[in-house]
Short mmCIF file of C-alpha atoms in Angstrom, two decimals:
data_model
loop_
_atom_site.label_atom_id
_atom_site.label_comp_id
_atom_site.label_asym_id
_atom_site.label_seq_id
_atom_site.Cartn_x
_atom_site.Cartn_y
_atom_site.Cartn_z
CA MET A 1 4.63 -10.08 24.95
CA PHE A 2 2.79 -9.62 21.68
CA GLN A 3 0.34 -12.33 20.70
CA LEU A 4 -1.86 -12.52 17.65
CA ARG A 5 -4.86 -14.81 17.93
CA LEU A 6 -6.74 -15.50 14.76
CA ASN A 7 -10.00 -17.34 15.21
CA VAL A 8 -11.99 -18.58 12.28
CA ILE A 9 -15.64 -19.52 12.21
CA ALA A 10 -16.61 -21.25 8.99
CA ARG A 11 -20.11 -21.74 7.76
CA SER A 12 -21.15 -23.68 4.69
CA ASN A 13 -24.12 -23.23 2.42
CA CYS A 14 -25.65 -24.93 -0.61
CA ALA A 15 -23.46 -23.07 -3.08
CA VAL A 16 -20.17 -24.44 -4.28
CA THR A 17 -18.24 -21.72 -2.46
CA THR A 18 -17.93 -21.15 1.27
CA ARG A 19 -17.90 -18.00 3.31
CA CYS A 20 -16.17 -17.40 6.57
CA VAL A 21 -16.04 -14.94 9.37
CA LYS A 22 -12.66 -14.17 10.92
CA ARG A 23 -12.16 -12.46 14.19
CA ILE A 24 -8.74 -11.01 14.91
CA ASN A 25 -7.81 -10.09 18.44
CA PHE A 26 -4.53 -8.40 19.29
CA VAL A 27 -3.30 -8.76 22.87
CA ARG A 28 -0.39 -6.56 23.85
CA GLY A 29 1.26 -5.39 27.03
CA ASP A 30 1.60 -1.66 27.65
CA ALA A 31 5.32 -1.62 26.91
CA SER A 32 4.99 -3.53 23.65
CA LYS A 33 2.09 -1.28 22.63
CA ALA A 34 4.29 1.78 23.05
CA ALA A 35 7.11 0.19 21.05
CA THR A 36 4.72 -0.87 18.32
CA THR A 37 3.18 2.60 18.16
CA THR A 38 6.64 4.15 17.74
CA GLN A 39 7.53 1.82 14.88
CA GLU A 40 4.14 2.30 13.24
CA GLN A 41 4.58 6.09 13.44
CA HIS A 42 8.03 5.80 11.87
CA LYS A 43 6.64 3.60 9.08
CA GLN A 44 3.72 5.96 8.50
CA SER A 45 6.11 8.91 8.37
CA SER A 46 8.22 7.08 5.78
CA ASP A 47 5.12 6.22 3.75
CA VAL A 48 3.91 9.83 3.84
CA TRP A 49 7.31 11.06 2.65
CA ALA A 50 7.35 8.52 -0.19
CA SER A 51 3.82 9.42 -1.29
CA GLU A 52 4.57 13.16 -1.25
CA HIS A 53 7.81 12.58 -3.15
CA LEU A 54 6.02 10.58 -5.84
CA GLN A 55 3.16 13.07 -6.01
CA HIS A 56 5.74 15.75 -6.73
CA ILE A 57 6.93 13.68 -9.71
CA LEU A 58 3.37 13.46 -11.05
CA GLN A 59 3.07 17.24 -10.95
CA HIS A 60 5.84 17.45 -13.52
CA PHE A 61 3.53 16.09 -16.23
CA ASP A 62 1.05 18.43 -17.91
CA ALA A 63 -0.66 15.64 -19.87
CA PRO A 64 -3.70 14.32 -17.93
CA ILE A 65 -3.05 11.17 -15.90
CA ARG A 66 -6.24 9.37 -14.90
CA PHE A 67 -4.60 6.69 -12.73
CA ALA A 68 -1.07 6.44 -11.35
CA ALA A 69 0.74 3.87 -9.24
CA GLY A 70 4.31 3.24 -8.16
CA TYR A 71 5.76 -0.26 -7.90
CA GLY A 72 9.02 -2.13 -7.61
CA SER A 73 12.10 -1.77 -5.44
CA GLY A 74 12.35 1.99 -5.94
CA VAL A 75 8.93 2.48 -4.32
CA LEU A 76 8.64 -0.34 -1.78
CA LYS A 77 11.59 -1.98 -0.07
CA GLN A 78 12.94 -5.30 -1.33
CA ASP A 79 15.62 -7.40 0.33
CA GLY A 80 19.04 -7.16 -1.27
CA TYR A 81 18.80 -3.51 -2.33
CA GLY A 82 20.92 -0.77 -0.83
CA LEU A 83 23.54 -3.27 0.41
CA ASN A 84 26.02 -2.84 -2.45
CA PRO A 85 27.54 0.69 -2.55
CA ASN A 86 28.72 0.10 -6.14
CA VAL A 87 25.17 -0.41 -7.42
CA LYS A 88 22.99 2.63 -8.16
CA PRO A 89 19.72 2.96 -6.23
CA PRO A 90 16.84 1.50 -8.26
CA MET A 91 14.73 3.70 -10.49
CA VAL A 92 11.24 4.59 -9.37
CA ASP A 93 8.82 2.57 -11.52
CA LEU A 94 5.48 4.21 -12.35
CA ILE A 95 2.40 3.22 -14.32
CA PHE A 96 0.19 5.93 -15.82
CA GLY A 97 -3.34 5.06 -16.91
CA VAL A 98 -4.56 7.55 -19.51
CA THR A 99 -7.88 7.95 -21.27
CA HIS A 100 -6.65 8.96 -24.74
CA PRO A 101 -3.09 7.68 -25.39
CA GLU A 102 -2.50 9.58 -28.63
CA HIS A 103 -3.58 12.89 -27.10
CA TRP A 104 -1.47 12.14 -24.02
CA HIS A 105 1.68 11.42 -26.04
CA SER A 106 1.08 14.48 -28.20
CA LEU A 107 1.09 16.70 -25.11
CA ASN A 108 3.99 14.88 -23.47
CA LEU A 109 6.12 14.97 -26.61
CA ARG A 110 5.80 18.75 -26.63
CA GLN A 111 6.60 19.10 -22.94
CA ASN A 112 9.14 16.28 -22.46
CA PRO A 113 10.68 15.34 -25.83
CA SER A 114 13.88 14.19 -24.11
CA HIS A 115 11.97 11.37 -22.42
CA TYR A 116 11.53 9.61 -25.77
CA SER A 117 13.94 7.81 -28.08
CA PHE A 118 14.26 8.34 -31.84
CA VAL A 119 10.67 7.03 -32.13
CA SER A 120 9.44 10.48 -31.14
CA ALA A 121 10.39 11.76 -34.60
CA LEU A 122 7.52 9.68 -36.01
CA GLY A 123 4.96 11.62 -33.98
CA ALA A 124 2.30 10.81 -31.37
CA LYS A 125 0.25 8.63 -33.70
CA SER A 126 3.16 6.24 -34.34
CA VAL A 127 4.14 6.23 -30.68
CA THR A 128 0.57 5.26 -29.77
CA ALA A 129 0.44 2.54 -32.42
CA LEU A 130 3.64 1.07 -31.00
CA GLN A 131 2.13 1.20 -27.51
CA GLU A 132 -1.25 -0.32 -28.36
CA LYS A 133 -0.39 -3.01 -30.90
CA TRP A 134 2.81 -4.56 -29.56
CA GLY A 135 3.56 -6.40 -26.33
CA ALA A 136 1.41 -5.63 -23.31
CA SER A 137 -0.15 -2.40 -24.68
CA MET A 138 2.30 -0.26 -22.69
CA TYR A 139 4.86 2.35 -23.67
CA PHE A 140 7.80 2.75 -21.29
CA ASN A 141 10.14 5.71 -21.02
CA PRO A 142 13.02 4.52 -18.79
CA ASP A 143 15.87 6.34 -17.07
CA VAL A 144 14.15 9.73 -17.04
CA LEU A 145 15.49 12.34 -14.62
CA ILE A 146 12.86 14.38 -12.75
CA GLY A 147 14.79 16.72 -10.48
CA GLU A 148 17.30 14.36 -8.90
CA GLN A 149 15.08 11.27 -9.15
CA ARG A 150 15.52 8.66 -11.87
CA ILE A 151 12.20 7.18 -12.96
CA LYS A 152 10.77 4.77 -15.49
CA TYR A 153 7.16 5.36 -16.44
CA GLY A 154 4.84 3.19 -18.47
CA VAL A 155 1.79 4.58 -20.23
CA ILE A 156 -1.28 2.39 -20.79
CA SER A 157 -4.82 3.19 -21.79
CA MET A 158 -7.45 2.85 -19.09
CA LYS A 159 -9.25 0.39 -21.35
CA HIS A 160 -6.30 -2.00 -21.56
CA LEU A 161 -5.36 -1.54 -17.90
CA ILE A 162 -8.81 -2.57 -16.67
CA GLN A 163 -9.08 -5.32 -19.28
CA ASP A 164 -5.88 -6.99 -18.10
CA LEU A 165 -6.93 -6.82 -14.45
CA ASN A 166 -10.26 -8.46 -15.30
CA GLU A 167 -9.30 -10.91 -18.02
CA TRP A 168 -5.57 -11.60 -17.56
CA ASN A 169 -5.17 -11.33 -21.32
CA ASN A 170 -1.43 -10.72 -20.93
CA PHE A 171 -0.97 -10.71 -17.12
CA TYR A 172 1.41 -7.74 -17.36
CA VAL A 173 -0.40 -5.17 -15.24
CA ALA A 174 -2.42 -7.82 -13.39
CA GLY A 175 0.75 -9.53 -12.16
CA ARG A 176 2.29 -6.30 -10.96
CA PHE A 177 -0.86 -5.29 -9.13
CA GLN A 178 -0.96 -8.61 -7.25
CA LYS A 179 2.05 -7.33 -5.33
CA PRO A 180 2.08 -4.29 -3.04
CA ILE A 181 1.97 -1.03 -5.01
CA ARG A 182 1.59 2.59 -4.01
CA ILE A 183 -1.52 4.23 -5.46
CA LEU A 184 -0.79 7.87 -6.31
CA ARG A 185 -3.94 8.71 -8.21
CA GLY A 186 -6.86 6.34 -7.74
CA ASP A 187 -9.73 5.33 -9.99
CA SER A 188 -12.85 3.47 -8.82
CA ARG A 189 -12.94 1.19 -11.86
CA VAL A 190 -9.35 0.15 -11.33
CA LYS A 191 -10.06 -0.47 -7.65
CA LEU A 192 -13.00 -2.78 -8.41
CA SER A 193 -11.08 -4.62 -11.13
CA ASN A 194 -8.03 -5.09 -8.96
CA ASP A 195 -10.14 -6.44 -6.08
CA GLU A 196 -11.16 -9.26 -8.42
CA ASN A 197 -7.58 -9.58 -9.65
CA LEU A 198 -6.41 -10.17 -6.07
CA ALA A 199 -9.20 -12.69 -5.46
CA ASN A 200 -8.17 -14.58 -8.59
CA ALA A 201 -4.55 -14.60 -7.42
CA VAL A 202 -5.66 -16.32 -4.21
CA ARG A 203 -7.78 -18.81 -6.20
CA VAL A 204 -4.77 -19.76 -8.31
CA ALA A 205 -2.55 -20.04 -5.23
CA LEU A 206 -5.02 -22.39 -3.55
CA LEU A 207 -5.01 -24.62 -6.63
CA LEU A 208 -1.20 -24.72 -6.54
CA LEU A 209 -0.75 -25.25 -2.80
CA PRO A 210 -1.05 -28.49 -0.79
CA PRO A 211 -3.80 -29.16 1.80
CA GLN A 212 -1.67 -27.50 4.49
CA PHE A 213 0.57 -24.51 3.84
CA SER A 214 2.01 -21.50 5.63
CA GLU A 215 1.00 -17.89 5.14
CA TYR A 216 4.52 -17.34 3.80
CA GLN A 217 3.98 -20.04 1.15
CA LEU A 218 0.72 -18.34 0.14
CA TYR A 219 2.48 -15.03 -0.48
CA THR A 220 5.49 -16.52 -2.30
CA THR A 221 3.10 -18.44 -4.54
CA ILE A 222 1.08 -15.32 -5.38
CA VAL A 223 4.12 -13.07 -5.92
CA GLY A 224 5.72 -15.72 -8.14
CA LEU A 225 2.78 -15.99 -10.55
CA SER A 226 3.80 -13.10 -12.81
CA TYR A 227 7.30 -14.53 -13.23
CA LEU A 228 6.10 -17.87 -14.61
CA GLY A 229 7.14 -17.99 -18.25
CA ASP A 230 9.00 -14.66 -18.04
CA PHE A 231 12.36 -15.10 -19.81
CA ARG A 232 13.83 -12.27 -17.72
CA MET A 233 13.95 -14.60 -14.70
CA ILE A 234 16.57 -16.59 -16.62
CA PHE A 235 18.45 -13.68 -18.14
CA GLY A 236 17.89 -10.37 -16.37
CA GLU A 237 16.08 -10.59 -13.03
CA ASN A 238 17.47 -11.52 -9.64
CA PRO A 239 16.68 -15.25 -9.20
CA LYS A 240 15.73 -14.53 -5.57
CA LYS A 241 13.35 -11.74 -6.55
CA VAL A 242 10.22 -13.47 -5.22
CA GLU A 243 11.75 -14.11 -1.80
CA ASN A 244 13.21 -10.59 -1.71
CA ILE A 245 9.77 -9.08 -2.28
CA VAL A 246 7.96 -11.26 0.25
CA ASN A 247 10.61 -10.98 2.96
CA ALA A 248 10.60 -7.19 2.85
CA GLN A 249 6.91 -6.59 2.12
CA VAL A 250 5.16 -9.30 4.09
CA GLY A 251 3.35 -6.72 6.22
CA TYR A 252 1.99 -5.02 3.11
CA LEU A 253 1.00 -8.39 1.65
CA ARG A 254 -0.95 -9.30 4.77
CA VAL A 255 -2.85 -6.00 4.63
CA LEU A 256 -3.46 -6.44 0.88
CA TYR A 257 -4.81 -9.98 1.05
CA LYS A 258 -6.52 -10.06 4.43
CA PRO A 259 -9.88 -8.79 3.01
CA VAL A 260 -9.63 -11.31 0.16
CA LEU A 261 -9.02 -14.19 2.53
CA LYS A 262 -11.98 -13.07 4.59
CA ASP A 263 -14.34 -13.07 1.59
CA LEU A 264 -12.83 -16.04 -0.21
CA CYS A 265 -12.42 -18.41 2.68
CA ASP A 266 -12.14 -21.88 1.17
CA HIS A 267 -9.51 -22.59 3.79
CA PHE A 268 -9.30 -22.55 7.57
CA VAL A 269 -6.56 -21.35 9.86
CA ALA A 270 -5.26 -24.24 11.90
CA GLY A 271 -3.09 -22.24 14.29
CA ILE A 272 -0.80 -19.31 14.80
CA GLU A 273 2.27 -18.71 16.93
CA SER A 274 3.03 -15.56 18.87
CA VAL A 275 5.44 -13.02 17.39
CA SER A 276 8.07 -10.90 19.13
CA ALA A 277 6.92 -7.88 21.08
CA GLY A 278 6.90 -4.52 19.37
CA GLU A 279 8.06 -5.76 15.99
CA GLU A 280 6.36 -5.38 12.63
CA VAL A 281 5.26 -8.52 10.84
CA GLN A 282 8.31 -10.39 9.56
CA ALA A 283 8.72 -13.30 7.15
CA LEU A 284 9.50 -15.59 10.09
CA ASP A 285 6.18 -14.68 11.70
CA VAL A 286 4.04 -15.66 8.71
CA GLN A 287 5.99 -18.89 8.28
CA LYS A 288 4.43 -19.95 11.59
CA VAL A 289 0.87 -19.27 10.44
CA VAL A 290 -0.56 -22.51 9.06
CA PHE A 291 -3.59 -22.77 6.77
CA SER A 292 -5.51 -25.93 5.96
CA GLN A 293 -7.63 -25.69 2.83
CA ASN A 294 -10.76 -27.62 1.99
CA MET A 295 -9.93 -30.11 -0.79
CA ASP A 296 -13.57 -30.84 -1.67
CA ALA A 297 -13.84 -31.41 -5.45
CA LYS A 298 -16.75 -29.00 -5.88
CA LEU A 299 -15.00 -26.20 -4.02
CA ARG A 300 -11.77 -26.63 -5.98
CA GLY A 301 -13.73 -26.88 -9.20
CA ALA A 302 -15.34 -23.56 -8.34
CA LEU A 303 -11.91 -21.99 -7.79
CA LEU A 304 -10.88 -23.01 -11.30
CA PHE A 305 -14.21 -22.12 -12.91
CA GLU A 306 -14.16 -18.59 -11.48
CA LEU A 307 -10.70 -17.78 -12.85
CA PRO A 308 -10.39 -15.40 -15.82
CA LYS A 309 -11.46 -17.15 -19.01
CA THR A 310 -8.01 -16.75 -20.58
CA VAL A 311 -6.37 -19.01 -18.00
CA ARG A 312 -9.33 -21.25 -17.26
CA ASP A 313 -9.81 -22.24 -20.91
CA LYS A 314 -6.13 -23.13 -21.28
CA VAL A 315 -6.31 -25.37 -18.21
CA LEU A 316 -9.51 -27.06 -19.38
CA ALA A 317 -8.11 -27.58 -22.89
CA ALA A 318 -4.98 -29.19 -21.43
CA PHE A 319 -7.06 -31.43 -19.16
CA HIS A 320 -9.43 -32.42 -21.97
CA LYS A 321 -6.49 -33.39 -24.16
CA LYS A 322 -4.76 -35.27 -21.35
CA SER A 323 -7.86 -37.17 -20.22
CA ARG A 324 -9.10 -37.92 -23.76
CA MET A 325 -12.70 -37.40 -22.75
CA ASP A 326 -15.28 -38.32 -25.38
CA THR A 327 -18.37 -37.10 -23.56
CA VAL A 328 -19.51 -33.48 -23.64
CA VAL A 329 -19.76 -31.90 -20.19
CA SER A 330 -20.37 -28.38 -18.93
CA ALA A 331 -17.47 -26.06 -18.17
CA LEU A 332 -18.29 -26.29 -14.45
CA ASP A 333 -18.27 -30.11 -14.45
CA LEU A 334 -15.05 -30.13 -16.46
CA SER A 335 -13.54 -27.64 -14.00
CA GLN A 336 -14.36 -29.98 -11.10
CA LYS A 337 -12.77 -32.94 -12.88
CA ALA A 338 -9.69 -30.92 -13.83
CA ALA A 339 -9.28 -29.50 -10.31
CA ALA A 340 -9.36 -33.03 -8.88
CA SER A 341 -6.66 -34.17 -11.30
CA ASP A 342 -3.18 -34.99 -10.01
CA SER A 343 -1.75 -32.67 -12.67
CA ILE A 344 -3.81 -29.58 -11.79
CA GLN A 345 -0.76 -27.70 -10.45
CA SER A 346 1.30 -28.25 -13.60
CA MET A 347 -1.64 -27.37 -15.88
CA VAL A 348 -2.33 -24.11 -14.03
CA LYS A 349 1.35 -23.12 -14.04
CA GLN A 350 1.59 -23.89 -17.74
CA ALA A 351 -1.54 -21.86 -18.52
CA ILE A 352 -0.17 -18.80 -16.71
CA ALA A 353 3.31 -19.25 -18.21
CA GLU A 354 1.80 -19.32 -21.71
CA THR A 355 -0.14 -16.15 -20.91
CA VAL A 356 2.94 -14.34 -19.58
CA ARG A 357 5.57 -15.52 -22.06
CA GLY A 358 4.48 -13.79 -25.27
CA PRO A 359 3.66 -10.30 -23.91
CA ALA A 360 6.75 -10.29 -21.65
CA LEU A 361 9.04 -11.11 -24.59
CA THR A 362 7.49 -8.70 -27.10
CA GLN A 363 7.25 -5.93 -24.50
CA SER A 364 10.96 -6.33 -23.76
CA ILE A 365 11.82 -6.21 -27.47
CA LYS A 366 9.63 -3.13 -27.82
CA GLY A 367 11.50 -1.61 -24.89
CA LEU A 368 14.75 -1.68 -26.88
CA ILE A 369 13.04 0.57 -29.43
CA THR A 370 11.21 2.90 -27.08
CA ALA A 371 14.22 3.37 -24.81
CA GLY A 372 16.87 3.60 -27.49
CA PRO A 373 20.21 1.71 -27.48
CA THR A 374 22.03 3.80 -24.84
CA LYS A 375 19.33 3.63 -22.18
CA SER A 376 18.57 -0.02 -23.03
CA PHE A 377 22.12 -1.25 -22.46
CA ARG A 378 22.41 0.82 -19.27
CA TYR A 379 19.12 -0.63 -18.00
CA ILE A 380 20.14 -4.21 -18.84
CA GLY A 381 23.48 -3.68 -17.11
CA GLU A 382 21.78 -2.52 -13.92
CA LYS A 383 19.44 -5.51 -14.01
CA LEU A 384 22.34 -7.92 -14.37
CA SER A 385 24.20 -6.26 -11.51
CA LYS A 386 21.37 -7.26 -9.14
CA ARG A 387 21.74 -10.97 -9.84
#
């Protein structure tokens, strides 16, 4: 029998945030330990193969890539893929962080001109201008064949990548990095910025969730943030995309957010059920894990106040307009009042949707240009086939 006991010791201090210490003890029988070890070795072997395969793709590019990550269903499993033999396997989605975009495109245009649409005829300077000034400051080349692997890669400057993780100015990279990704080439600045990005994702989730919620609800709330306001959820994406990601990647999500929950413990674990022997973490397992969060006004106000300014200011502006306050108060006091409001969930969702909507739409329109008509219609067709 496999049993996971999660004990939480909370301690409060004079600050508006709380800290906690969590102690996790795993109790397994010898047989279940052997079964678990076998499955873990199989998973590790699969992960190693995937990483080596993706590293091989990176080696195809001569232009310097400072940071690289793989994401999406072609990199990490999602429910619903691979079940329909008439649907092509998903492309491998990659993000390349580069230091000097114009120099990068200049080199890549010489090496891989076929990756680009008719825009390439305008030269690296125009390609870079299209990348930097429209949409989410990314330039995507989709449906590129490297060996036998179809990939889509997006190029973004390191400056804009880190800025979005810290400030959520368009929530394009930040939203993707709140889900499990596979880091292929790391960067310390990106790591630090994404740590804060993950913490902010938990802060938002706590503001959206009720006093008691399951671990599964926490992950579905976080994964769903980047799809708020995204028109593709109506037109192009699988409507069950959030559940498909969480159901298949719940183990990765637990590993990703466990350190955040330890450091940002404004909630307490009320209880946890045992899970089946020798099995990896499944969606059913985390549905049994129940959290109870502290609804103290000061703590919830701190959650809102510590969010990126882009989202926080939109929430506070909506609350100020709704409450018709005449008095001038500090941002922290206003955050506490807004967080205690009955409409805090709707205001937070609206703020994130407004942040996502514009960049998602303009980036998609830009994609029609950067991909060209043939690749664009093929890509749209594959998206619609997943619905």
